[in-house]
């Protein structure tokens, strides 16, 4: 959870905003803010990016001073600050390993869109093929029905002619 909060805070860090530290009330650290002009003169711990830049998470100097202000000896304050910094950096590193980069997400999204487009094309092609098969089958059935109708009409006419002949023979 600390890593998620650190990531959220990190995402909100901009030139016109300060860096806030929260969740350390037990160590005398409140939700303080540091202005950008102060940021340049302080040492911050951070998480190293691949290009060598650092993303700032904790103002270690201010944290040590606050802990000392609460009566914690310097060595212990430095040890606590180091431990907090290490935990935050490790947590952020673990979170960053489990998350997908924006480029990977876009690549996957494009691949999914391509797959969806291919699937739609295949479905439309299949539907067109099945529709033409159904039309062909329907036409064949219509021809069969018409042939049967003609044969039935012929048989009816033949029976009718035979009965007329029998009637005429009986009369005559």
mmCIF file of C-alpha atoms in Angstrom:
data_model
loop_
_atom_site.group_PDB
_atom_site.id
_atom_site.type_symbol
_atom_site.label_atom_id
_atom_site.label_comp_id
_atom_site.label_asym_id
_atom_site.label_seq_id
_atom_site.Cartn_x
_atom_site.Cartn_y
_atom_site.Cartn_z
ATOM 1 C CA UNK A 1 0.000 0.000 0.000
ATOM 2 C CA UNK A 2 2.884 2.351 0.768
ATOM 3 C CA UNK A 3 4.240 1.788 -2.717
ATOM 4 C CA UNK A 4 0.890 2.600 -4.299
ATOM 5 C CA UNK A 5 0.637 5.791 -2.262
ATOM 6 C CA UNK A 6 4.217 6.659 -3.194
ATOM 7 C CA UNK A 7 3.421 6.088 -6.860
ATOM 8 C CA UNK A 8 0.351 8.302 -6.593
ATOM 9 C CA UNK A 9 2.358 11.036 -4.894
ATOM 10 C CA UNK A 10 5.071 10.606 -7.473
ATOM 11 C CA UNK A 11 2.554 10.973 -10.289
ATOM 12 C CA UNK A 12 1.315 14.259 -8.798
ATOM 13 C CA UNK A 13 4.837 15.736 -8.576
ATOM 14 C CA UNK A 14 5.034 18.639 -11.021
ATOM 15 C CA UNK A 15 7.076 21.789 -11.290
ATOM 16 C CA UNK A 16 4.438 23.954 -9.679
ATOM 17 C CA UNK A 17 3.609 21.543 -6.856
ATOM 18 C CA UNK A 18 5.395 20.469 -3.720
ATOM 19 C CA UNK A 19 6.193 17.017 -2.409
ATOM 20 C CA UNK A 20 4.014 15.811 0.461
ATOM 21 C CA UNK A 21 4.931 13.270 3.119
ATOM 22 C CA UNK A 22 2.030 11.558 4.862
ATOM 23 C CA UNK A 23 1.551 8.514 6.988
ATOM 24 C CA UNK A 24 4.493 9.102 9.337
ATOM 25 C CA UNK A 25 2.621 10.816 12.176
ATOM 26 C CA UNK A 26 4.264 8.485 14.678
ATOM 27 C CA UNK A 27 7.598 10.017 13.763
ATOM 28 C CA UNK A 28 6.347 13.593 13.996
ATOM 29 C CA UNK A 29 5.960 13.960 10.260
ATOM 30 C CA UNK A 30 2.697 15.460 9.130
ATOM 31 C CA UNK A 31 1.345 16.221 5.713
ATOM 32 C CA UNK A 32 3.933 18.926 5.095
ATOM 33 C CA UNK A 33 4.664 20.472 1.718
ATOM 34 C CA UNK A 34 7.948 21.648 0.302
ATOM 35 C CA UNK A 35 7.996 24.307 -2.403
ATOM 36 C CA UNK A 36 9.942 23.798 -5.636
ATOM 37 C CA UNK A 37 12.492 26.473 -4.665
ATOM 38 C CA UNK A 38 13.402 24.446 -1.564
ATOM 39 C CA UNK A 39 13.570 21.205 -3.553
ATOM 40 C CA UNK A 40 16.734 22.247 -5.340
ATOM 41 C CA UNK A 41 18.741 22.700 -2.142
ATOM 42 C CA UNK A 42 17.662 19.498 -0.355
ATOM 43 C CA UNK A 43 18.865 15.950 -0.808
ATOM 44 C CA UNK A 44 16.066 13.559 -1.719
ATOM 45 C CA UNK A 45 16.171 9.823 -1.923
ATOM 46 C CA UNK A 46 14.715 8.519 -5.102
ATOM 47 C CA UNK A 47 14.131 5.688 -7.438
ATOM 48 C CA UNK A 48 16.548 5.620 -10.350
ATOM 49 C CA UNK A 49 15.156 5.537 -13.848
ATOM 50 C CA UNK A 50 16.993 3.765 -16.658
ATOM 51 C CA UNK A 51 18.227 7.083 -18.069
ATOM 52 C CA UNK A 52 19.953 7.984 -14.788
ATOM 53 C CA UNK A 53 17.399 10.528 -13.578
ATOM 54 C CA UNK A 54 15.870 10.084 -10.154
ATOM 55 C CA UNK A 55 12.237 10.314 -9.153
ATOM 56 C CA UNK A 56 12.013 11.955 -5.742
ATOM 57 C CA UNK A 57 10.092 10.170 -3.000
ATOM 58 C CA UNK A 58 11.387 11.291 0.408
ATOM 59 C CA UNK A 59 13.128 14.440 1.651
ATOM 60 C CA UNK A 60 15.675 12.559 3.748
ATOM 61 C CA UNK A 61 17.294 15.638 5.282
ATOM 62 C CA UNK A 62 13.963 17.021 6.487
ATOM 63 C CA UNK A 63 12.961 13.580 7.750
ATOM 64 C CA UNK A 64 16.185 13.215 9.777
ATOM 65 C CA UNK A 65 15.770 16.722 11.205
ATOM 66 C CA UNK A 66 12.149 16.051 12.184
ATOM 67 C CA UNK A 67 13.085 12.799 13.852
ATOM 68 C CA UNK A 68 15.880 14.590 15.723
ATOM 69 C CA UNK A 69 13.367 17.264 16.700
ATOM 70 C CA UNK A 70 11.243 14.509 18.264
ATOM 71 C CA UNK A 71 14.193 13.389 20.377
ATOM 72 C CA UNK A 72 15.540 10.555 18.217
ATOM 73 C CA UNK A 73 19.374 10.419 18.185
ATOM 74 C CA UNK A 74 21.065 11.317 14.883
ATOM 75 C CA UNK A 75 22.301 7.774 14.106
ATOM 76 C CA UNK A 76 18.853 6.295 14.767
ATOM 77 C CA UNK A 77 17.153 9.046 12.732
ATOM 78 C CA UNK A 78 19.500 8.326 9.823
ATOM 79 C CA UNK A 79 18.877 4.572 10.177
ATOM 80 C CA UNK A 80 15.092 5.062 10.275
ATOM 81 C CA UNK A 81 15.240 7.409 7.286
ATOM 82 C CA UNK A 82 17.426 4.947 5.387
ATOM 83 C CA UNK A 83 15.043 2.084 6.163
ATOM 84 C CA UNK A 84 11.975 4.096 5.105
ATOM 85 C CA UNK A 85 13.726 5.197 1.921
ATOM 86 C CA UNK A 86 14.829 1.656 1.123
ATOM 87 C CA UNK A 87 11.343 0.251 1.739
ATOM 88 C CA UNK A 88 9.721 2.916 -0.430
ATOM 89 C CA UNK A 89 12.256 2.425 -3.219
ATOM 90 C CA UNK A 90 11.945 -1.374 -3.080
ATOM 91 C CA UNK A 91 8.156 -1.149 -3.024
ATOM 92 C CA UNK A 92 8.143 1.229 -5.963
ATOM 93 C CA UNK A 93 10.533 -1.044 -7.855
ATOM 94 C CA UNK A 94 8.304 -4.067 -7.158
ATOM 95 C CA UNK A 95 5.217 -2.166 -8.265
ATOM 96 C CA UNK A 96 6.946 -0.913 -11.404
ATOM 97 C CA UNK A 97 7.978 -4.488 -12.294
ATOM 98 C CA UNK A 98 4.397 -5.711 -11.931
ATOM 99 C CA UNK A 99 2.902 -2.894 -14.002
ATOM 100 C CA UNK A 100 2.887 -2.565 -17.771
ATOM 101 C CA UNK A 101 4.438 0.417 -19.494
ATOM 102 C CA UNK A 102 2.287 2.748 -21.556
ATOM 103 C CA UNK A 103 4.077 1.653 -24.737
ATOM 104 C CA UNK A 104 3.445 -2.023 -23.966
ATOM 105 C CA UNK A 105 -0.206 -1.240 -23.234
ATOM 106 C CA UNK A 106 -0.559 0.665 -26.511
ATOM 107 C CA UNK A 107 1.178 -2.134 -28.417
ATOM 108 C CA UNK A 108 -1.144 -4.709 -26.839
ATOM 109 C CA UNK A 109 -4.165 -2.518 -27.534
ATOM 110 C CA UNK A 110 -3.156 -2.137 -31.182
ATOM 111 C CA UNK A 111 -2.621 -5.893 -31.450
ATOM 112 C CA UNK A 112 -6.031 -6.547 -29.901
ATOM 113 C CA UNK A 113 -7.642 -4.055 -32.279
ATOM 114 C CA UNK A 114 -5.916 -5.770 -35.224
ATOM 115 C CA UNK A 115 -7.091 -9.166 -33.972
ATOM 116 C CA UNK A 116 -10.622 -7.818 -33.526
ATOM 117 C CA UNK A 117 -10.571 -6.325 -37.016
ATOM 118 C CA UNK A 118 -9.309 -9.627 -38.452
ATOM 119 C CA UNK A 119 -12.013 -11.498 -36.533
ATOM 120 C CA UNK A 120 -14.708 -9.120 -37.825
ATOM 121 C CA UNK A 121 -13.451 -9.621 -41.377
ATOM 122 C CA UNK A 122 -13.493 -13.401 -40.947
ATOM 123 C CA UNK A 123 -17.014 -13.290 -39.488
ATOM 124 C CA UNK A 124 -18.261 -11.093 -42.331
ATOM 125 C CA UNK A 125 -16.612 -13.360 -44.893
ATOM 126 C CA UNK A 126 -18.100 -16.425 -43.232
ATOM 127 C CA UNK A 127 -21.530 -14.797 -43.097
ATOM 128 C CA UNK A 128 -21.278 -13.860 -46.769
ATOM 129 C CA UNK A 129 -20.258 -17.411 -47.667
ATOM 130 C CA UNK A 130 -23.081 -18.936 -45.607
ATOM 131 C CA UNK A 131 -25.568 -16.452 -47.050
ATOM 132 C CA UNK A 132 -24.589 -17.373 -50.610
ATOM 133 C CA UNK A 133 -24.856 -21.088 -49.708
ATOM 134 C CA UNK A 134 -28.327 -20.470 -48.277
ATOM 135 C CA UNK A 135 -29.367 -18.553 -51.393
ATOM 136 C CA UNK A 136 -28.095 -21.379 -53.598
ATOM 137 C CA UNK A 137 -29.899 -23.990 -51.474
ATOM 138 C CA UNK A 138 -33.095 -21.905 -51.497
ATOM 139 C CA UNK A 139 -32.934 -21.583 -55.282
ATOM 140 C CA UNK A 140 -32.380 -25.324 -55.607
ATOM 141 C CA UNK A 141 -35.388 -26.022 -53.343
ATOM 142 C CA UNK A 142 -37.538 -23.602 -55.366
ATOM 143 C CA UNK A 143 -36.573 -25.430 -58.560
ATOM 144 C CA UNK A 144 -37.363 -28.805 -56.933
ATOM 145 C CA UNK A 145 -40.750 -27.510 -55.757
ATOM 146 C CA UNK A 146 -41.528 -26.160 -59.227
ATOM 147 C CA UNK A 147 -40.523 -29.488 -60.801
ATOM 148 C CA UNK A 148 -42.731 -31.402 -58.332
ATOM 149 C CA UNK A 149 -45.584 -28.973 -59.022
ATOM 150 C CA UNK A 150 -45.238 -29.587 -62.764
ATOM 151 C CA UNK A 151 -45.117 -33.357 -62.262
ATOM 152 C CA UNK A 152 -48.138 -33.201 -59.955
ATOM 153 C CA UNK A 153 -50.042 -31.037 -62.466
ATOM 154 C CA UNK A 154 -49.173 -33.558 -65.209
ATOM 155 C CA UNK A 155 -50.382 -36.481 -63.065
ATOM 156 C CA UNK A 156 -53.589 -34.619 -62.152
ATOM 157 C CA UNK A 157 -54.230 -33.784 -65.812
ATOM 158 C CA UNK A 158 -53.524 -37.422 -66.767
ATOM 159 C CA UNK A 159 -55.950 -38.774 -64.131
ATOM 160 C CA UNK A 160 -58.582 -36.203 -65.097
ATOM 161 C CA UNK A 161 -58.235 -37.115 -68.791
ATOM 162 C CA UNK A 162 -58.534 -40.812 -67.925
ATOM 163 C CA UNK A 163 -61.715 -40.209 -65.929
ATOM 164 C CA UNK A 164 -63.244 -38.135 -68.749
ATOM 165 C CA UNK A 165 -62.464 -40.901 -71.161
ATOM 166 C CA UNK A 166 -64.100 -43.455 -68.869
ATOM 167 C CA UNK A 167 -67.172 -41.212 -68.480
ATOM 168 C CA UNK A 168 -67.448 -40.700 -72.217
ATOM 169 C CA UNK A 169 -67.137 -44.440 -72.817
ATOM 170 C CA UNK A 170 -69.862 -45.171 -70.269
ATOM 171 C CA UNK A 171 -72.229 -42.650 -71.885
ATOM 172 C CA UNK A 172 -71.590 -43.770 -75.324
#
